[in-house]
Amino acid sequence: MSYKIKLKGPEALSGKEFTYCPGCHHGIVHRLIAEVIDELGIREKTLMVAPVGCSVFAYEFFDVDGTVAPHGRAPAVATGMKRAMPENVVFTYQGDGDLAAIGTAEIIHAANRGEKITTIFINNAIYGMTGGQMAPTTLLGMKTTTSPYGRSAENEGYPLHMAEILSNLPGVAFLARTKVNKPQDVLKTKKLIKKAFLAQIEGKGFGMVEVLSTCPTNWGVPPVEANKWLEENLVPEFPLGVYVDKVGDEK
Amino acid sequence: MAEKVMVKGTEAIGEAAIRAGCRLYFGYPITPQSELTEYMSRRMPQVDGVFLQAESEVAAVNMLYGAASTGHRVMTSTSSPGYSLMQEGVSYIAGAELPVVFVNVVRGGPGLGDIQPAQSDYFQATKGGGHGDYRLVVYGPESLQEAVELTEKAFDVADEYRNPVLILADGLLGQMMEPVEFPEYRDLNTLPDHSSWAMQGAKGREPHKITSFDINEHVLEQMNLRYQEKYKKIIEKEQMWEEYKTEDADIIIVAYGTMGRIAKTIVNMAREKGVKAGLLRPITLWPFPYEIISKLADQAKLFFTVEMSMGQMVEDVKLAVNGKKPVEFYGRTGGVVPTPNEVLAKLMELI
Ligand SMILES: Cc1ncc(C[n+]2csc(CCOP(=O)(O)OP(=O)(O)O)c2C)c(N)n1
Ligand code: SF4
């Protein structure tokens, strides 16, 4: 006899099956965002902007009003939404190609305006959807399909540190870099995501959480090893921590 | 009846937009339309509206995308190089079927060009510019009064079809001053209700999803076929043009916008010389008034298209005339506005 156990997911998730590769962190982060939305009781007023990249389908995975922005433009789309609907909660979900390459201008200016939106930034050091090309966050020496000899500082420059760059802007109300490759990180990340939403809800300004993530498929390593690779390689390059916190401790 | 007031072109369009119920404007300065951006920055706060100077035209068009997806009336204005930058967003907005009003005050190109009036963005405006099979309703006003009326209409048409509308003006229209009669302010409560599709929060209903995207080619084809059905309806119902002294005309001048206005003078000058000239002035550049031109081709002996470009709309005139009669062309470019005398001289050479 076999049992089918159906776990009830967060209400803010539509229940549509994730299309991500095994071991990819996109799914974990989706779930955390949904739990935060549920806990804050904002599902019915949340508007989301999905990116171009593997998470382009995010608008279907969340049970909230949603749209897909052109590649990199999510912060501008979210700005238009928030200005039109200041009472609503608006968030963008973006990869590192989306946010740190084609959309660098949009994220810097939205953050600098103190736009009251929340951005969840997935940094997996590579372009997932298009098949493993170099991202601005790709590590020095890291091989990708467009840096087949390894990224060199001389030719491609250095890994771009978005959390550090944005943390200099006075419009930013909450900014943290985190990871979800261990259970204790998952819980910590959820708290950080909640604060990034609170920065918006409390009208304090722009909130962002950068999540160091795996792309086992394009890194070419099994999921468990990908978690280890992240720990050993991404974490030293991209220091974890809370960079800006104008939200204060949760009451 | 409302009073006539003297206004500048760019401001006339801005004021008309506000009266039509536009409460969100996103833009980026570029000559010769910066005064429109400036006007909106002054006026929007006075009507509890939103004015935001974007960091680029790329950002501006995407802010429009976001604001329009919530069901509000939104507008931007720009000039040629800026409109080129917006093309990515125009394609997405058309695909997502969002009602947005664009104003392109065209200047000389290509590239950085100059800041003088031109009509050389006709192809981009009417044939695409962004990727994919999409259409915009495009208006080419000849005067400030017409610009005001078309601006108001643009918002209604955008709403009715959930489709972007473009007002294609030129630097001359943007910079001139004329007496204008403005419509009354729309009561915002009487604007069309978009709550059936707009992103306003999924309270007590299924979430609304707005995209121009489907990974399944058959679904995307169906989406495209749906757009085409809409475009067919627009072609049937939204064509606008003006005929001037065409009843007995042997020669039909075809010109739009500022050039169309100048062409009226040319028709009169030609008639003084005993030449039976008339003017067909397309007001909607898309949908282009093919049928009326085709009908005129049964009567007239010659078509003479005049543009402030090296010849773009003339291709549509040729399509409409379809070989029935000769179609001649005269144009100046780079921001040079043809004088009535030089066009008349060309016309006289043709007969
Ligand atoms: C204007 C534009 N340029 C390029 C692309 C192709 N493209 C799709 S996804 C992507 C990279 C996405 O990478 P990332 O943001 O890191 O997300 P991931 O897939 O890794 O989750 C690119 C370049 C596009 N869709 N649009
Ligand atoms: S390609 Fe990489 S980022 Fe995309 S779903 Fe697979 S593992 Fe995740």
XYZ file of C-alpha atoms and ligand atoms in Angstrom:
636
model
C 0.000 0.000 0.000
C 1.310 3.399 -0.834
C 0.449 6.683 0.746
C 0.384 10.006 -0.961
C 1.116 12.745 1.499
C 0.102 16.161 0.301
C 1.677 18.922 2.271
C -0.191 22.172 2.285
C 2.074 24.831 0.857
C 1.936 28.542 1.586
C -1.191 30.270 0.338
C 0.887 32.739 -1.621
C 2.098 29.907 -3.861
C -0.223 28.868 -6.679
C 0.615 25.177 -6.277
C 1.923 25.004 -9.832
C 4.892 22.672 -9.940
C 8.257 24.423 -10.063
C 10.143 23.928 -13.307
C 13.597 24.363 -11.797
C 16.404 21.804 -12.028
C 17.000 19.484 -9.055
C 19.134 21.230 -6.461
C 18.413 24.724 -7.760
C 17.788 27.284 -5.056
C 15.123 29.236 -6.946
C 12.427 26.948 -5.511
C 13.589 27.325 -1.908
C 13.624 31.102 -2.192
C 10.167 31.131 -3.816
C 8.808 29.221 -0.878
C 10.409 31.595 1.627
C 8.947 34.640 -0.114
C 5.512 33.010 -0.137
C 5.708 32.205 3.574
C 6.692 35.790 4.321
C 3.778 37.101 2.257
C 1.428 34.790 4.161
C 2.800 35.808 7.542
C 2.538 39.488 6.713
C -1.014 38.934 5.460
C -0.349 40.860 2.247
C -1.194 38.251 -0.422
C -4.228 40.147 -1.650
C -2.342 43.368 -2.186
C 0.954 42.060 -3.472
C 2.002 42.709 -7.078
C 5.024 40.859 -8.400
C 7.391 41.422 -11.272
C 9.099 38.339 -12.663
C 12.382 38.658 -14.576
C 13.835 37.205 -17.731
C 15.902 34.152 -16.785
C 15.136 30.753 -15.309
C 12.628 32.330 -12.945
C 10.646 33.928 -15.769
C 7.741 31.691 -14.704
C 7.770 33.037 -11.150
C 4.624 35.048 -11.915
C 2.799 31.732 -12.301
C 4.219 30.161 -9.157
C 2.907 32.880 -6.873
C -0.792 33.272 -6.188
C -0.633 37.046 -6.526
C -1.115 39.495 -9.401
C 1.986 39.291 -11.541
C 3.740 40.325 -14.711
C 7.024 39.697 -16.534
C 9.369 42.607 -17.182
C 11.751 42.888 -20.104
C 15.234 41.580 -19.242
C 16.650 43.724 -16.440
C 13.831 46.284 -16.340
C 11.903 44.851 -13.393
C 12.814 47.734 -11.034
C 11.429 50.268 -13.538
C 8.247 48.238 -14.043
C 7.888 47.923 -10.263
C 8.437 51.677 -9.910
C 5.546 52.386 -12.272
C 3.330 49.966 -10.366
C 4.198 51.310 -6.962
C 3.725 54.930 -8.038
C 0.306 54.007 -9.415
C -0.640 51.831 -6.434
C 1.209 53.134 -3.362
C -0.994 51.102 -1.017
C 0.032 47.823 -2.630
C 3.157 45.787 -1.975
C 5.397 45.385 -5.016
C 8.334 43.027 -5.358
C 10.731 42.021 -8.095
C 12.529 38.699 -8.398
C 15.724 38.888 -10.436
C 18.780 36.859 -11.376
C 22.321 38.195 -11.610
C 22.245 38.529 -15.380
C 18.987 40.387 -15.054
C 19.913 42.681 -12.187
C 23.680 43.082 -12.438
C 24.224 43.140 -16.218
C 21.463 44.403 -18.483
C 19.509 45.950 -15.618
C 22.287 47.674 -13.673
C 20.971 51.155 -14.380
C 17.403 50.308 -13.398
C 18.315 48.712 -10.063
C 20.742 51.479 -9.069
C 18.248 54.225 -9.807
C 15.285 52.480 -8.187
C 17.399 51.900 -5.063
C 18.703 55.455 -5.136
C 15.189 56.869 -5.382
C 14.373 54.877 -2.291
C 11.628 53.286 -4.314
C 9.349 51.507 -1.882
C 9.676 48.120 -3.504
C 11.359 44.884 -2.508
C 13.878 43.033 -4.655
C 14.928 39.426 -4.239
C 18.212 38.991 -6.073
C 19.413 35.491 -6.942
C 23.178 35.418 -7.439
C 24.274 32.099 -8.901
C 27.365 33.533 -10.611
C 26.155 32.433 -14.026
C 23.400 32.796 -16.630
C 21.095 29.823 -16.084
C 18.400 30.004 -18.706
C 20.566 30.711 -21.714
C 22.922 27.854 -20.905
C 25.715 28.850 -18.566
C 27.282 31.998 -19.966
C 29.371 34.370 -17.890
C 27.530 36.707 -15.524
C 28.893 39.925 -14.002
C 29.095 37.891 -10.786
C 31.145 35.053 -12.297
C 34.260 34.397 -10.224
C 37.763 35.043 -11.503
C 39.073 31.887 -13.128
C 35.571 30.403 -13.341
C 34.847 28.627 -16.588
C 31.558 29.300 -18.338
C 30.428 28.807 -21.923
C 31.552 32.354 -22.765
C 34.632 32.340 -20.545
C 35.895 28.907 -21.565
C 39.433 29.672 -20.365
C 38.214 31.035 -17.071
C 37.195 34.621 -16.337
C 40.202 36.912 -16.344
C 40.274 40.281 -14.658
C 42.156 41.741 -17.587
C 39.595 40.801 -20.187
C 36.284 40.654 -18.355
C 36.874 42.648 -15.215
C 36.043 41.607 -11.682
C 32.962 40.015 -10.108
C 30.406 42.757 -9.475
C 29.313 43.179 -5.867
C 25.797 44.565 -6.025
C 25.049 44.502 -2.294
C 28.150 46.587 -1.579
C 27.425 49.022 -4.410
C 23.782 49.540 -3.471
C 24.519 49.800 0.234
C 26.109 53.202 -0.442
C 22.814 54.666 -1.603
C 20.794 56.575 0.992
C 17.484 55.413 -0.525
C 18.181 51.849 0.589
C 16.342 50.906 3.779
C 17.260 47.255 4.030
C 19.955 45.256 2.296
C 21.427 41.860 3.117
C 23.377 39.095 1.438
C 22.569 35.557 2.483
C 22.467 31.929 1.284
C 20.156 28.946 1.602
C 22.470 25.958 1.227
C 22.065 24.882 4.871
C 18.877 24.576 6.947
C 19.921 27.249 9.424
C 20.598 29.632 6.495
C 17.094 29.030 5.213
C 15.534 30.245 8.443
C 17.866 33.223 8.588
C 17.096 34.121 4.983
C 13.383 34.084 5.650
C 13.831 36.654 8.403
C 15.883 38.845 6.066
C 13.280 38.604 3.303
C 10.617 39.612 5.784
C 12.618 42.679 6.735
C 13.090 43.636 3.093
C 9.295 43.583 2.764
C 8.878 45.522 6.010
C 11.208 48.236 4.690
C 8.601 48.789 1.998
C 5.515 48.318 4.121
C 6.792 50.729 6.753
C 7.502 53.256 3.998
C 11.214 53.400 4.796
C 12.525 52.799 1.285
C 14.062 50.217 -0.982
C 14.723 46.708 0.358
C 16.800 43.979 -1.211
C 18.024 40.521 -0.266
C 20.798 39.000 -2.342
C 20.760 35.218 -2.091
C 23.879 33.284 -3.104
C 22.461 30.344 -5.038
C 23.384 27.225 -6.910
C 23.055 26.372 -10.552
C 24.077 22.707 -10.500
C 23.100 22.324 -14.145
C 25.383 24.976 -15.523
C 28.102 24.620 -12.932
C 28.172 20.973 -14.039
C 28.147 19.504 -10.530
C 25.591 17.406 -8.611
C 23.310 19.324 -6.201
C 25.079 18.323 -2.973
C 28.438 19.274 -4.374
C 26.964 22.517 -5.667
C 26.020 23.452 -2.119
C 29.598 22.792 -1.078
C 31.019 24.677 -4.035
C 28.883 27.653 -3.133
C 30.179 27.580 0.450
C 33.810 27.302 -0.596
C 33.863 29.663 -3.541
C 30.952 32.096 -3.600
C 30.883 32.927 0.102
C 34.534 34.096 0.281
C 33.983 36.359 -2.751
C 30.587 37.701 -1.696
C 30.599 38.351 2.079
C 27.336 37.531 3.826
C 25.701 39.937 6.216
C 23.251 42.737 6.734
C 24.558 45.783 4.901
C 21.780 48.255 5.624
C 19.023 47.969 8.211
C 16.726 50.901 8.849
C 13.869 48.606 9.766
C 14.989 47.779 13.266
C 14.190 44.694 15.268
C 10.910 42.952 14.710
C 8.368 43.700 17.365
C -18.223 76.665 -24.982
C -14.777 76.789 -23.488
C -12.509 79.716 -24.178
C -9.611 79.627 -26.579
C -6.189 80.069 -24.993
C -2.763 80.635 -26.535
C -0.475 77.728 -25.758
C 2.705 76.093 -26.949
C 2.396 72.745 -28.742
C 4.122 70.587 -26.199
C 2.062 72.137 -23.407
C -1.173 71.716 -25.330
C -0.598 67.970 -25.535
C 0.336 67.760 -21.852
C -2.734 69.675 -20.745
C -4.997 67.612 -22.996
C -3.578 64.433 -21.466
C -4.301 65.645 -17.949
C -7.834 66.618 -18.898
C -8.297 63.163 -20.434
C -7.543 61.649 -17.036
C -3.834 60.879 -17.340
C -2.390 60.979 -13.832
C 0.967 59.283 -14.322
C 3.732 60.616 -16.526
C 7.229 59.165 -16.834
C 9.762 60.744 -19.160
C 13.288 61.848 -19.930
C 14.294 65.218 -21.406
C 15.124 65.520 -25.088
C 14.780 68.459 -27.477
C 12.372 69.408 -29.021
C 9.900 68.102 -26.470
C 11.536 68.792 -23.102
C 8.912 71.473 -22.434
C 6.282 68.738 -22.324
C 8.254 66.902 -19.648
C 8.703 70.197 -17.800
C 5.014 71.020 -18.132
C 4.037 67.668 -16.640
C 6.447 68.177 -13.740
C 4.592 71.404 -12.912
C 1.050 70.199 -13.541
C 0.971 66.637 -12.195
C 1.368 67.575 -8.523
C -1.459 70.117 -8.978
C -3.879 67.335 -9.941
C -2.610 64.749 -7.433
C -0.836 62.996 -10.256
C 2.565 61.369 -10.504
C 5.469 62.888 -12.392
C 8.743 61.013 -12.414
C 11.837 61.845 -14.423
C 13.238 58.451 -15.326
C 16.958 57.681 -15.616
C 16.508 56.870 -19.318
C 13.866 56.287 -21.939
C 14.390 52.564 -21.363
C 13.359 53.018 -17.741
C 10.559 55.466 -18.615
C 8.813 53.052 -20.960
C 9.040 50.285 -18.390
C 7.634 52.534 -15.685
C 4.737 53.097 -18.084
C 4.415 49.342 -18.468
C 4.152 48.916 -14.710
C 1.746 51.805 -14.161
C -0.464 50.818 -17.106
C -0.670 47.259 -15.800
C -2.548 48.634 -12.787
C -5.231 50.056 -15.088
C -4.341 53.754 -14.846
C -4.072 56.255 -17.692
C -0.372 56.845 -18.364
C 1.716 58.756 -20.872
C 5.263 59.541 -21.896
C 6.716 61.880 -24.465
C 10.050 61.873 -26.200
C 11.802 62.660 -29.453
C 13.335 60.344 -32.041
C 16.475 58.942 -30.332
C 14.465 58.520 -27.138
C 11.674 56.725 -28.937
C 14.246 54.369 -30.452
C 15.338 53.466 -26.930
C 11.740 52.794 -25.961
C 11.165 50.224 -28.688
C 11.870 47.240 -26.435
C 9.150 48.428 -24.085
C 6.731 49.315 -26.880
C 6.883 45.729 -28.105
C 6.314 44.367 -24.578
C 3.436 46.781 -23.949
C 1.791 45.840 -27.246
C 2.236 42.151 -26.417
C 0.874 42.589 -22.907
C -2.021 44.592 -24.381
C -1.653 47.599 -22.131
C -3.281 50.962 -22.845
C -0.447 53.479 -23.029
C -0.128 56.806 -24.839
C 3.206 57.749 -26.417
C 4.156 61.098 -27.907
C 7.078 61.250 -30.327
C 7.976 64.789 -31.366
C 10.096 63.767 -34.329
C 13.424 65.437 -35.096
C 15.983 65.012 -37.872
C 17.874 61.715 -37.930
C 19.306 59.136 -38.231
C 21.494 58.857 -35.186
C 21.807 61.948 -33.068
C 20.623 63.967 -36.087
C 19.567 67.449 -35.142
C 16.747 69.118 -33.227
C 14.745 70.408 -36.203
C 11.320 69.055 -37.228
C 11.194 65.916 -39.356
C 8.922 63.058 -40.386
C 11.607 60.454 -40.810
C 10.327 58.184 -38.016
C 7.267 57.147 -40.037
C 8.560 53.629 -40.714
C 9.429 53.105 -37.069
C 6.074 54.457 -35.938
C 3.838 52.571 -38.325
C 5.753 49.430 -39.277
C 7.159 48.387 -35.927
C 10.497 49.363 -34.503
C 10.321 46.761 -31.793
C 10.240 43.034 -32.462
C 7.217 40.890 -33.184
C 3.888 41.190 -34.999
C 2.289 44.168 -33.346
C 0.583 47.405 -34.243
C 0.149 50.798 -32.642
C -2.579 53.266 -33.450
C -0.638 56.274 -34.781
C -2.027 59.802 -35.051
C -0.384 62.575 -37.074
C -1.937 65.903 -35.993
C -1.543 69.020 -38.186
C -2.401 71.693 -35.630
C -2.465 72.206 -31.897
C -6.249 72.008 -31.769
C -6.126 68.690 -33.570
C -3.278 67.537 -31.325
C -5.414 68.304 -28.284
C -8.400 66.411 -29.660
C -6.294 63.452 -30.763
C -4.540 63.309 -27.394
C -7.880 62.978 -25.667
C -9.018 60.407 -28.190
C -5.727 58.526 -27.833
C -6.506 57.645 -24.218
C -10.001 56.422 -25.073
C -8.808 54.361 -28.017
C -5.938 52.912 -25.968
C -8.429 51.916 -23.285
C -11.013 50.522 -25.672
C -8.619 48.206 -27.485
C -6.067 47.729 -24.713
C -3.446 48.856 -27.183
C -0.702 51.495 -27.201
C -1.400 54.673 -29.161
C 1.292 56.961 -30.552
C 0.963 60.636 -31.315
C 3.502 61.355 -34.019
C 4.144 65.069 -33.992
C 7.161 66.964 -35.239
C 9.361 69.672 -33.843
C 7.355 72.398 -35.605
C 4.130 71.346 -33.911
C 5.914 71.006 -30.618
C 7.366 74.487 -30.692
C 4.600 76.610 -32.251
C 1.989 78.625 -30.378
C -1.684 78.634 -31.340
C -5.043 79.351 -29.797
C -6.562 76.140 -28.512
C -9.843 75.139 -26.959
C -9.402 72.479 -24.291
C -11.977 69.860 -23.404
C -13.446 69.718 -19.899
C -11.636 67.675 -17.242
C -12.770 64.061 -17.293
C -14.327 62.895 -14.083
C -11.901 60.147 -13.076
C -14.813 58.092 -11.770
C -16.243 57.867 -15.282
C -13.087 56.417 -16.832
C -13.370 52.829 -18.124
C -13.169 50.217 -15.378
C -10.153 47.960 -15.872
C -10.550 45.895 -12.732
C -11.317 42.769 -14.796
C -7.687 42.512 -15.921
C -5.565 45.097 -14.129
C -3.050 44.306 -11.394
C -4.621 45.822 -8.307
C -4.158 42.992 -5.798
C -5.873 39.589 -5.905
C -8.501 40.387 -3.327
C -11.363 37.888 -3.469
C -10.527 36.805 -7.002
C -8.067 34.774 -9.038
C -4.751 36.575 -9.535
C -4.345 38.560 -12.755
C -1.316 37.713 -14.860
C -0.125 40.168 -17.480
C 2.567 39.048 -19.905
C 3.584 39.119 -23.532
C 5.040 35.693 -23.047
C 4.266 32.036 -23.575
C 6.923 29.403 -24.045
C 4.515 27.191 -26.046
C 4.588 28.293 -29.676
C 0.995 27.224 -30.277
C -0.277 29.274 -27.364
C 1.811 32.231 -28.494
C 0.411 31.858 -31.991
C -3.103 31.990 -30.529
C -2.159 35.146 -28.631
C -0.893 36.675 -31.854
C -4.049 35.713 -33.724
C -6.043 37.409 -30.999
C -3.991 40.596 -31.462
C -4.646 40.398 -35.209
C -8.400 40.199 -34.639
C -8.150 43.359 -32.596
C -6.058 45.089 -35.266
C -8.680 44.139 -37.877
C -11.333 45.839 -35.785
C -9.142 48.925 -35.418
C -8.614 49.050 -39.184
C -12.377 48.917 -39.726
C -13.338 51.467 -37.124
C -10.526 53.883 -36.434
C -9.299 55.241 -39.786
C -9.258 59.023 -39.941
C -8.320 61.383 -42.739
C -9.098 64.812 -44.096
C -9.916 65.620 -47.689
C -9.313 69.145 -48.945
C -10.660 70.140 -52.364
C -10.495 66.583 -53.660
C -13.981 66.516 -55.282
C -12.759 67.569 -58.721
C -8.997 67.141 -58.204
C -6.754 65.786 -60.939
C -3.736 65.858 -58.712
C -3.932 64.547 -55.192
C -1.246 65.664 -52.803
C -0.815 63.218 -49.944
C 0.832 64.654 -46.843
C 0.369 64.368 -43.076
C 1.015 66.364 -39.944
C 2.783 69.707 -40.387
C 3.452 68.856 -44.038
C -0.255 68.187 -44.526
C -1.031 71.621 -43.176
C 1.505 73.285 -45.472
C 0.044 71.282 -48.350
C -3.281 73.126 -48.044
C -1.470 76.325 -49.004
C 0.121 74.489 -51.918
C -3.295 73.252 -53.118
C -4.610 76.817 -53.056
C -1.563 78.172 -54.893
C -1.881 75.452 -57.540
C -5.562 76.187 -58.025
C -4.740 79.860 -58.564
C -2.545 78.672 -61.424
C -5.468 76.713 -62.820
C -4.232 73.301 -61.659
C -6.969 71.213 -60.075
C -5.122 70.013 -56.991
C -6.536 68.506 -53.826
C -5.165 67.120 -50.572
C -5.634 63.808 -48.858
C -4.263 64.107 -45.328
C -4.070 60.852 -43.387
C -4.798 61.549 -39.703
C -4.341 57.947 -38.620
C -1.003 56.815 -40.031
C -1.907 53.389 -38.753
C -4.486 52.257 -39.637
C -3.518 53.926 -42.919
C -6.481 55.102 -45.027
C -5.738 52.810 -47.973
C -9.315 52.540 -49.193
C -10.035 56.216 -49.654
C -6.758 56.673 -51.541
C -7.620 53.684 -53.689
C -10.999 55.270 -54.422
C -9.392 58.601 -55.296
C -7.092 56.740 -57.673
C -10.120 56.057 -59.879
C -10.669 59.785 -60.288
C -7.290 61.509 -60.081
C -4.578 61.491 -62.727
C -1.582 61.801 -60.448
C -0.594 61.425 -56.790
C 2.090 63.585 -55.282
C 3.353 62.576 -51.845
C 5.219 65.218 -49.900
C 7.086 64.397 -46.697
C 9.710 65.799 -44.382
C 11.733 62.650 -45.042
C 13.361 60.939 -47.991
C 10.178 58.988 -48.646
C 8.492 56.689 -46.164
C 4.716 57.185 -46.251
C 4.977 57.260 -50.052
C 5.294 53.459 -49.880
C 1.844 53.236 -48.289
C 0.445 55.614 -50.886
C 1.849 53.375 -53.616
C 0.286 50.338 -51.971
C -3.072 52.114 -51.903
C -2.859 53.382 -55.487
C -1.687 49.930 -56.509
C -0.362 50.953 -59.908
C -3.598 52.575 -61.034
C -1.988 56.016 -61.365
C 1.540 57.412 -61.079
C 2.748 58.307 -57.567
C 5.398 61.014 -57.433
C 7.383 62.055 -54.398
C 9.078 65.129 -53.024
C 10.782 65.358 -49.665
C 13.338 67.292 -47.666
C 15.140 65.756 -44.748
C 17.540 66.408 -41.915
C 15.112 68.831 -40.306
C 14.528 71.028 -43.374
C 10.868 72.033 -43.805
C 9.893 72.408 -47.483
C 8.454 75.794 -48.444
C 5.142 75.962 -50.317
C 6.904 77.609 -53.276
C 9.484 74.885 -53.730
C 6.847 72.154 -53.518
C 4.615 74.011 -55.964
C 7.542 74.321 -58.376
C 8.032 70.528 -58.218
C 4.327 70.002 -58.757
C 4.323 72.239 -61.832
C 7.249 70.248 -63.254
C 5.166 67.089 -62.994
C 2.304 68.326 -65.168
C 17.077 41.824 -24.160
C 17.398 40.399 -23.885
N 18.680 39.981 -24.001
C 18.977 38.688 -23.770
C 18.006 37.792 -23.430
C 18.375 36.333 -23.231
N 18.436 35.904 -21.834
C 17.417 35.223 -21.272
S 17.727 34.763 -19.692
C 19.266 35.476 -19.734
C 20.200 35.397 -18.567
C 19.521 35.223 -17.301
O 20.432 35.016 -16.310
P 20.139 35.322 -14.807
O 19.486 36.654 -14.692
O 21.410 35.156 -14.083
O 19.028 34.260 -14.374
P 19.122 32.670 -14.203
O 18.679 32.099 -15.514
O 20.541 32.325 -13.852
O 18.173 32.343 -13.122
C 19.506 36.046 -20.982
C 20.779 36.712 -21.354
C 16.675 38.267 -23.353
N 15.643 37.468 -23.067
N 16.405 39.573 -23.566
S 19.616 26.216 -15.088
Fe 20.505 26.699 -13.088
S 19.376 28.500 -12.371
Fe 18.202 27.576 -14.017
S 16.752 26.213 -13.025
Fe 18.513 24.986 -13.582
S 19.821 25.045 -11.799
Fe 18.346 26.674 -11.553
